[in-house]
Amino acid sequence: EDKVVQSPLSLVVHEGDTVTLNCSYEVTNFRSLLWYKQEKKAPTFLFMLTSSGIEKKSGRLSSILDKKELFSILNITATQTGDSAVYLCAVEVPGSEKLVFGKGTKLTVNP
Amino acid sequence: EPEVTQTPSHQVTQMGQEVILRCVPISNHLYFYWYRQILGQKVEFLVSFYNNEISEKSEIFDDQFSVERPDGSNFTLKIRSTKLEDSAMYFCASTVGLEQYFGPGTRLTVT
């Protein structure tokens, strides 16, 4: 069953646009939710969220977690072509060390 | 900046052959993982390793798979008799806390 669901699956925007990527999950009492950016190969770590309502920010990227409604969003402002990638959301399952990934959102930023 | 490395980047093998995928985790990390990603699908957990033993494994990780930390730096995944459906990208990850850092992956092609 799908425990981590990302939407949209695919998104095409123009440079300068702002995008919001969504991640909902069906795992309660988890330890953390993580966002990764996957370009050609390895997922590269972006954010780890453990507390509800606290925004994490890194440059043009920001993310927030809502533990009550069981979702997280990743915002990218003033997108650039270099932001084109698949963005993965993963949840750390309680009582386990593994990450459960969503299918990802493929973002394409056109010049 | 320290990073997880993996070799080879691409391995082509015939069905039934044994393969060993190698990883060098980040040096002060204590927990090691293997994940795989079949083309177009989600990243899936295979196995976690801590203190020189498997701490958790998925249903994918059957008797054909094994992991080893032969020395203080390498972490290997062995597939004893490869099948066509083993063709995938295999990622190694390591962590000392909660954030798992991924290597660049090995693309395994079984013909």
PDB file of C-alpha atoms in Angstrom:
ATOM      1  CA  GLU A   1       0.000   0.000   0.000  1.00  0.00           C
ATOM      2  CA  ASP A   2       1.104   3.580  -0.613  1.00  0.00           C
ATOM      3  CA  LYS A   3       2.118   5.139   2.667  1.00  0.00           C
ATOM      4  CA  VAL A   4       3.704   8.225   1.148  1.00  0.00           C
ATOM      5  CA  VAL A   5       1.865   9.981  -1.661  1.00  0.00           C
ATOM      6  CA  GLN A   6       3.309  12.896  -3.565  1.00  0.00           C
ATOM      7  CA  SER A   7       1.525  15.301  -5.844  1.00  0.00           C
ATOM      8  CA  PRO A   8       1.646  16.348  -8.505  1.00  0.00           C
ATOM      9  CA  LEU A   9       3.617  13.561 -10.153  1.00  0.00           C
ATOM     10  CA  SER A  10       4.872  15.965 -12.764  1.00  0.00           C
ATOM     11  CA  LEU A  11       5.053  19.739 -13.076  1.00  0.00           C
ATOM     12  CA  VAL A  12       6.330  22.036 -15.830  1.00  0.00           C
ATOM     13  CA  VAL A  13       6.925  25.701 -15.053  1.00  0.00           C
ATOM     14  CA  HIS A  14       8.848  28.679 -16.385  1.00  0.00           C
ATOM     15  CA  GLU A  15      11.886  30.203 -14.756  1.00  0.00           C
ATOM     16  CA  GLY A  16      10.868  32.609 -12.031  1.00  0.00           C
ATOM     17  CA  ASP A  17       7.675  30.773 -11.112  1.00  0.00           C
ATOM     18  CA  THR A  18       6.987  29.599  -7.580  1.00  0.00           C
ATOM     19  CA  VAL A  19       6.073  25.958  -7.066  1.00  0.00           C
ATOM     20  CA  THR A  20       4.572  23.989  -4.212  1.00  0.00           C
ATOM     21  CA  LEU A  21       5.124  20.262  -4.001  1.00  0.00           C
ATOM     22  CA  ASN A  22       2.950  18.141  -1.755  1.00  0.00           C
ATOM     23  CA  CYS A  23       3.596  15.048   0.315  1.00  0.00           C
ATOM     24  CA  SER A  24       0.962  13.252   2.354  1.00  0.00           C
ATOM     25  CA  TYR A  25       1.620  10.192   4.418  1.00  0.00           C
ATOM     26  CA  GLU A  26      -0.252   7.514   6.309  1.00  0.00           C
ATOM     27  CA  VAL A  27       2.320   6.903   8.993  1.00  0.00           C
ATOM     28  CA  THR A  28       1.548   8.128  12.477  1.00  0.00           C
ATOM     29  CA  ASN A  29       4.078   8.763  15.222  1.00  0.00           C
ATOM     30  CA  PHE A  30       6.929   8.858  12.756  1.00  0.00           C
ATOM     31  CA  ARG A  31      10.251  10.344  13.729  1.00  0.00           C
ATOM     32  CA  SER A  32      10.980  12.464  10.703  1.00  0.00           C
ATOM     33  CA  LEU A  33      10.001  13.398   7.173  1.00  0.00           C
ATOM     34  CA  LEU A  34      12.747  14.082   4.698  1.00  0.00           C
ATOM     35  CA  TRP A  35      12.896  15.808   1.327  1.00  0.00           C
ATOM     36  CA  TYR A  36      15.477  14.853  -1.264  1.00  0.00           C
ATOM     37  CA  LYS A  37      16.335  16.188  -4.717  1.00  0.00           C
ATOM     38  CA  GLN A  38      17.187  13.561  -7.302  1.00  0.00           C
ATOM     39  CA  GLU A  39      18.795  14.794 -10.479  1.00  0.00           C
ATOM     40  CA  LYS A  40      20.554  12.151 -12.478  1.00  0.00           C
ATOM     41  CA  LYS A  41      21.521   9.712  -9.788  1.00  0.00           C
ATOM     42  CA  ALA A  42      21.699   9.966  -6.024  1.00  0.00           C
ATOM     43  CA  PRO A  43      19.001  11.588  -3.931  1.00  0.00           C
ATOM     44  CA  THR A  44      20.625  14.582  -2.275  1.00  0.00           C
ATOM     45  CA  PHE A  45      19.371  15.629   1.117  1.00  0.00           C
ATOM     46  CA  LEU A  46      17.373  18.853   1.356  1.00  0.00           C
ATOM     47  CA  PHE A  47      15.438  18.964   4.628  1.00  0.00           C
ATOM     48  CA  MET A  48      14.523  16.887   7.611  1.00  0.00           C
ATOM     49  CA  LEU A  49      11.342  17.840   9.445  1.00  0.00           C
ATOM     50  CA  THR A  50      10.417  16.537  12.852  1.00  0.00           C
ATOM     51  CA  SER A  51       8.215  19.220  14.365  1.00  0.00           C
ATOM     52  CA  SER A  52       4.893  20.462  13.139  1.00  0.00           C
ATOM     53  CA  GLY A  53       4.558  24.076  12.039  1.00  0.00           C
ATOM     54  CA  ILE A  54       8.229  24.959  12.006  1.00  0.00           C
ATOM     55  CA  GLU A  55       9.429  26.065   8.598  1.00  0.00           C
ATOM     56  CA  LYS A  56      12.833  24.985   7.403  1.00  0.00           C
ATOM     57  CA  LYS A  57      14.485  27.238   4.874  1.00  0.00           C
ATOM     58  CA  SER A  58      17.485  27.019   2.607  1.00  0.00           C
ATOM     59  CA  GLY A  59      17.835  29.781   0.060  1.00  0.00           C
ATOM     60  CA  ARG A  60      14.846  29.661  -2.275  1.00  0.00           C
ATOM     61  CA  LEU A  61      13.625  26.375  -0.835  1.00  0.00           C
ATOM     62  CA  SER A  62      11.456  25.998   2.225  1.00  0.00           C
ATOM     63  CA  SER A  63       9.441  23.225   3.766  1.00  0.00           C
ATOM     64  CA  ILE A  64       6.919  22.777   6.521  1.00  0.00           C
ATOM     65  CA  LEU A  65       5.268  19.831   8.207  1.00  0.00           C
ATOM     66  CA  ASP A  66       1.700  19.450   9.479  1.00  0.00           C
ATOM     67  CA  LYS A  67       1.628  16.429  11.757  1.00  0.00           C
ATOM     68  CA  LYS A  68      -2.059  16.784  12.506  1.00  0.00           C
ATOM     69  CA  GLU A  69      -3.107  16.691   8.859  1.00  0.00           C
ATOM     70  CA  LEU A  70      -0.240  14.332   7.934  1.00  0.00           C
ATOM     71  CA  PHE A  71       1.312  16.305   5.111  1.00  0.00           C
ATOM     72  CA  SER A  72       4.298  18.364   4.188  1.00  0.00           C
ATOM     73  CA  ILE A  73       4.953  20.893   1.452  1.00  0.00           C
ATOM     74  CA  LEU A  74       8.126  21.934  -0.293  1.00  0.00           C
ATOM     75  CA  ASN A  75       8.144  25.427  -1.770  1.00  0.00           C
ATOM     76  CA  ILE A  76      10.594  26.694  -4.351  1.00  0.00           C
ATOM     77  CA  THR A  77      10.470  30.389  -5.172  1.00  0.00           C
ATOM     78  CA  ALA A  78      11.960  32.078  -8.237  1.00  0.00           C
ATOM     79  CA  THR A  79      12.644  28.731  -9.870  1.00  0.00           C
ATOM     80  CA  GLN A  80      15.706  28.245 -12.050  1.00  0.00           C
ATOM     81  CA  THR A  81      16.456  25.646 -14.713  1.00  0.00           C
ATOM     82  CA  GLY A  82      18.850  24.033 -12.240  1.00  0.00           C
ATOM     83  CA  ASP A  83      15.884  23.215 -10.013  1.00  0.00           C
ATOM     84  CA  SER A  84      14.727  20.689 -12.616  1.00  0.00           C
ATOM     85  CA  ALA A  85      14.807  17.329 -10.864  1.00  0.00           C
ATOM     86  CA  VAL A  86      12.666  14.723  -9.179  1.00  0.00           C
ATOM     87  CA  TYR A  87      11.815  15.741  -5.619  1.00  0.00           C
ATOM     88  CA  LEU A  88      11.382  12.848  -3.242  1.00  0.00           C
ATOM     89  CA  CYS A  89       9.574  12.802   0.063  1.00  0.00           C
ATOM     90  CA  ALA A  90      10.429  10.055   2.564  1.00  0.00           C
ATOM     91  CA  VAL A  91       9.129   9.161   5.984  1.00  0.00           C
ATOM     92  CA  GLU A  92      11.012   7.346   8.672  1.00  0.00           C
ATOM     93  CA  VAL A  93       8.776   4.502   9.823  1.00  0.00           C
ATOM     94  CA  PRO A  94       8.333   4.201  13.613  1.00  0.00           C
ATOM     95  CA  GLY A  95      10.210   1.324  15.179  1.00  0.00           C
ATOM     96  CA  SER A  96      12.353   1.034  12.083  1.00  0.00           C
ATOM     97  CA  GLU A  97      15.356   2.714  10.551  1.00  0.00           C
ATOM     98  CA  LYS A  98      14.182   2.552   6.981  1.00  0.00           C
ATOM     99  CA  LEU A  99      12.880   5.384   4.866  1.00  0.00           C
ATOM    100  CA  VAL A 100       9.665   4.896   2.914  1.00  0.00           C
ATOM    101  CA  PHE A 101       9.679   6.982  -0.216  1.00  0.00           C
ATOM    102  CA  GLY A 102       6.951   8.479  -2.324  1.00  0.00           C
ATOM    103  CA  LYS A 103       7.052   8.217  -6.109  1.00  0.00           C
ATOM    104  CA  GLY A 104       8.414  11.723  -6.396  1.00  0.00           C
ATOM    105  CA  THR A 105       7.418  14.864  -8.249  1.00  0.00           C
ATOM    106  CA  LYS A 106       9.236  15.489 -11.487  1.00  0.00           C
ATOM    107  CA  LEU A 107       9.792  19.240 -11.800  1.00  0.00           C
ATOM    108  CA  THR A 108      10.825  20.729 -15.124  1.00  0.00           C
ATOM    109  CA  VAL A 109      11.770  24.400 -15.189  1.00  0.00           C
ATOM    110  CA  ASN A 110      11.897  25.847 -18.691  1.00  0.00           C
ATOM    111  CA  PRO A 111      13.899  28.977 -19.514  1.00  0.00           C
TER     112      PRO A 111
ATOM    113  CA  GLU B   1      32.487  17.754   2.215  1.00  0.00           C
ATOM    114  CA  PRO B   2      32.387  14.027   3.070  1.00  0.00           C
ATOM    115  CA  GLU B   3      30.264  11.891   0.810  1.00  0.00           C
ATOM    116  CA  VAL B   4      29.196   8.317   0.247  1.00  0.00           C
ATOM    117  CA  THR B   5      30.939   6.727  -2.728  1.00  0.00           C
ATOM    118  CA  GLN B   6      29.944   3.659  -4.718  1.00  0.00           C
ATOM    119  CA  THR B   7      31.638   1.462  -7.285  1.00  0.00           C
ATOM    120  CA  PRO B   8      31.158   0.563 -10.015  1.00  0.00           C
ATOM    121  CA  SER B   9      28.870   3.220 -11.445  1.00  0.00           C
ATOM    122  CA  HIS B  10      27.482   0.700 -13.929  1.00  0.00           C
ATOM    123  CA  GLN B  11      27.637  -3.081 -13.899  1.00  0.00           C
ATOM    124  CA  VAL B  12      26.373  -5.347 -16.656  1.00  0.00           C
ATOM    125  CA  THR B  13      26.074  -9.016 -15.837  1.00  0.00           C
ATOM    126  CA  GLN B  14      24.469 -12.138 -17.183  1.00  0.00           C
ATOM    127  CA  MET B  15      21.551 -13.802 -15.451  1.00  0.00           C
ATOM    128  CA  GLY B  16      22.739 -16.276 -12.840  1.00  0.00           C
ATOM    129  CA  GLN B  17      26.048 -14.521 -12.197  1.00  0.00           C
ATOM    130  CA  GLU B  18      27.122 -13.156  -8.850  1.00  0.00           C
ATOM    131  CA  VAL B  19      27.698  -9.438  -8.419  1.00  0.00           C
ATOM    132  CA  ILE B  20      29.205  -7.415  -5.609  1.00  0.00           C
ATOM    133  CA  LEU B  21      28.338  -3.757  -5.292  1.00  0.00           C
ATOM    134  CA  ARG B  22      30.658  -1.680  -3.175  1.00  0.00           C
ATOM    135  CA  CYS B  23      30.114   1.350  -1.021  1.00  0.00           C
ATOM    136  CA  VAL B  24      32.314   3.511   1.151  1.00  0.00           C
ATOM    137  CA  PRO B  25      30.067   5.253   3.691  1.00  0.00           C
ATOM    138  CA  ILE B  26      30.917   8.551   5.329  1.00  0.00           C
ATOM    139  CA  SER B  27      33.699   7.815   7.804  1.00  0.00           C
ATOM    140  CA  ASN B  28      32.078   8.620  11.152  1.00  0.00           C
ATOM    141  CA  HIS B  29      28.706   7.144  10.235  1.00  0.00           C
ATOM    142  CA  LEU B  30      27.459   4.100  12.104  1.00  0.00           C
ATOM    143  CA  TYR B  31      24.342   2.995  10.233  1.00  0.00           C
ATOM    144  CA  PHE B  32      24.447   1.753   6.671  1.00  0.00           C
ATOM    145  CA  TYR B  33      21.702   0.993   4.196  1.00  0.00           C
ATOM    146  CA  TRP B  34      21.053  -0.371   0.753  1.00  0.00           C
ATOM    147  CA  TYR B  35      18.114   0.812  -1.324  1.00  0.00           C
ATOM    148  CA  ARG B  36      17.191   0.055  -4.886  1.00  0.00           C
ATOM    149  CA  GLN B  37      15.228   1.910  -7.528  1.00  0.00           C
ATOM    150  CA  ILE B  38      13.845   0.054 -10.507  1.00  0.00           C
ATOM    151  CA  LEU B  39      13.576   2.381 -13.495  1.00  0.00           C
ATOM    152  CA  GLY B  40      10.525   4.606 -13.169  1.00  0.00           C
ATOM    153  CA  GLN B  41       9.613   3.296  -9.731  1.00  0.00           C
ATOM    154  CA  LYS B  42      10.026   4.305  -6.100  1.00  0.00           C
ATOM    155  CA  VAL B  43      13.201   4.063  -4.100  1.00  0.00           C
ATOM    156  CA  GLU B  44      12.780   0.885  -1.997  1.00  0.00           C
ATOM    157  CA  PHE B  45      14.523  -0.109   1.196  1.00  0.00           C
ATOM    158  CA  LEU B  46      16.513  -3.341   1.095  1.00  0.00           C
ATOM    159  CA  VAL B  47      18.529  -3.638   4.291  1.00  0.00           C
ATOM    160  CA  SER B  48      20.027  -1.736   7.192  1.00  0.00           C
ATOM    161  CA  PHE B  49      23.262  -2.633   8.958  1.00  0.00           C
ATOM    162  CA  TYR B  50      24.597  -1.587  12.316  1.00  0.00           C
ATOM    163  CA  ASN B  51      27.333  -2.862  14.575  1.00  0.00           C
ATOM    164  CA  ASN B  52      28.405  -5.457  12.038  1.00  0.00           C
ATOM    165  CA  GLU B  53      25.050  -7.087  11.642  1.00  0.00           C
ATOM    166  CA  ILE B  54      21.801  -6.684   9.759  1.00  0.00           C
ATOM    167  CA  SER B  55      19.354  -4.704  11.848  1.00  0.00           C
ATOM    168  CA  GLU B  56      16.433  -4.795   9.438  1.00  0.00           C
ATOM    169  CA  LYS B  57      15.654  -6.177   6.005  1.00  0.00           C
ATOM    170  CA  SER B  58      12.771  -5.959   3.595  1.00  0.00           C
ATOM    171  CA  GLU B  59      10.915  -8.788   1.902  1.00  0.00           C
ATOM    172  CA  ILE B  60      12.930  -8.028  -1.231  1.00  0.00           C
ATOM    173  CA  PHE B  61      16.133  -8.952   0.605  1.00  0.00           C
ATOM    174  CA  ASP B  62      15.880 -12.725   0.222  1.00  0.00           C
ATOM    175  CA  ASP B  63      18.544 -15.433   0.455  1.00  0.00           C
ATOM    176  CA  GLN B  64      20.108 -14.266  -2.799  1.00  0.00           C
ATOM    177  CA  PHE B  65      21.236 -11.071  -1.113  1.00  0.00           C
ATOM    178  CA  SER B  66      23.890 -10.554   1.527  1.00  0.00           C
ATOM    179  CA  VAL B  67      25.745  -7.616   2.992  1.00  0.00           C
ATOM    180  CA  GLU B  68      29.134  -7.363   4.555  1.00  0.00           C
ATOM    181  CA  ARG B  69      31.465  -4.841   6.058  1.00  0.00           C
ATOM    182  CA  PRO B  70      34.749  -6.572   5.269  1.00  0.00           C
ATOM    183  CA  ASP B  71      36.939  -3.835   6.721  1.00  0.00           C
ATOM    184  CA  GLY B  72      36.596  -0.498   8.461  1.00  0.00           C
ATOM    185  CA  SER B  73      35.539   1.415   5.383  1.00  0.00           C
ATOM    186  CA  ASN B  74      33.767  -0.726   2.787  1.00  0.00           C
ATOM    187  CA  PHE B  75      30.169  -1.925   2.842  1.00  0.00           C
ATOM    188  CA  THR B  76      29.161  -4.422   0.172  1.00  0.00           C
ATOM    189  CA  LEU B  77      25.972  -5.858  -1.263  1.00  0.00           C
ATOM    190  CA  LYS B  78      26.252  -9.257  -2.906  1.00  0.00           C
ATOM    191  CA  ILE B  79      23.642 -10.788  -5.157  1.00  0.00           C
ATOM    192  CA  ARG B  80      24.471 -14.468  -5.544  1.00  0.00           C
ATOM    193  CA  SER B  81      22.560 -15.419  -8.667  1.00  0.00           C
ATOM    194  CA  THR B  82      21.210 -12.401 -10.478  1.00  0.00           C
ATOM    195  CA  LYS B  83      17.809 -12.373 -12.110  1.00  0.00           C
ATOM    196  CA  LEU B  84      16.501 -10.070 -14.817  1.00  0.00           C
ATOM    197  CA  GLU B  85      14.290  -8.340 -12.263  1.00  0.00           C
ATOM    198  CA  ASP B  86      17.354  -7.367 -10.218  1.00  0.00           C
ATOM    199  CA  SER B  87      18.122  -4.751 -12.858  1.00  0.00           C
ATOM    200  CA  ALA B  88      17.894  -1.457 -11.004  1.00  0.00           C
ATOM    201  CA  MET B  89      19.836   1.408  -9.515  1.00  0.00           C
ATOM    202  CA  TYR B  90      21.284   0.399  -6.157  1.00  0.00           C
ATOM    203  CA  PHE B  91      21.958   3.139  -3.643  1.00  0.00           C
ATOM    204  CA  CYS B  92      24.024   2.912  -0.520  1.00  0.00           C
ATOM    205  CA  ALA B  93      23.256   5.332   2.304  1.00  0.00           C
ATOM    206  CA  SER B  94      24.750   6.072   5.686  1.00  0.00           C
ATOM    207  CA  THR B  95      23.897   8.125   8.722  1.00  0.00           C
ATOM    208  CA  VAL B  96      25.080   8.964  12.186  1.00  0.00           C
ATOM    209  CA  GLY B  97      21.784  10.527  13.175  1.00  0.00           C
ATOM    210  CA  LEU B  98      18.529  10.711  11.289  1.00  0.00           C
ATOM    211  CA  GLU B  99      19.545  12.195   7.946  1.00  0.00           C
ATOM    212  CA  GLN B 100      20.510   9.475   5.523  1.00  0.00           C
ATOM    213  CA  TYR B 101      23.076  10.481   2.921  1.00  0.00           C
ATOM    214  CA  PHE B 102      23.013   8.613  -0.340  1.00  0.00           C
ATOM    215  CA  GLY B 103      25.799   7.574  -2.668  1.00  0.00           C
ATOM    216  CA  PRO B 104      25.654   8.134  -6.436  1.00  0.00           C
ATOM    217  CA  GLY B 105      24.377   4.616  -7.046  1.00  0.00           C
ATOM    218  CA  THR B 106      25.367   1.608  -9.120  1.00  0.00           C
ATOM    219  CA  ARG B 107      23.264   0.863 -12.152  1.00  0.00           C
ATOM    220  CA  LEU B 108      22.973  -2.911 -12.409  1.00  0.00           C
ATOM    221  CA  THR B 109      21.860  -4.339 -15.725  1.00  0.00           C
ATOM    222  CA  VAL B 110      21.138  -8.055 -15.851  1.00  0.00           C
ATOM    223  CA  THR B 111      20.933  -9.522 -19.350  1.00  0.00           C
TER     224      THR B 111
END
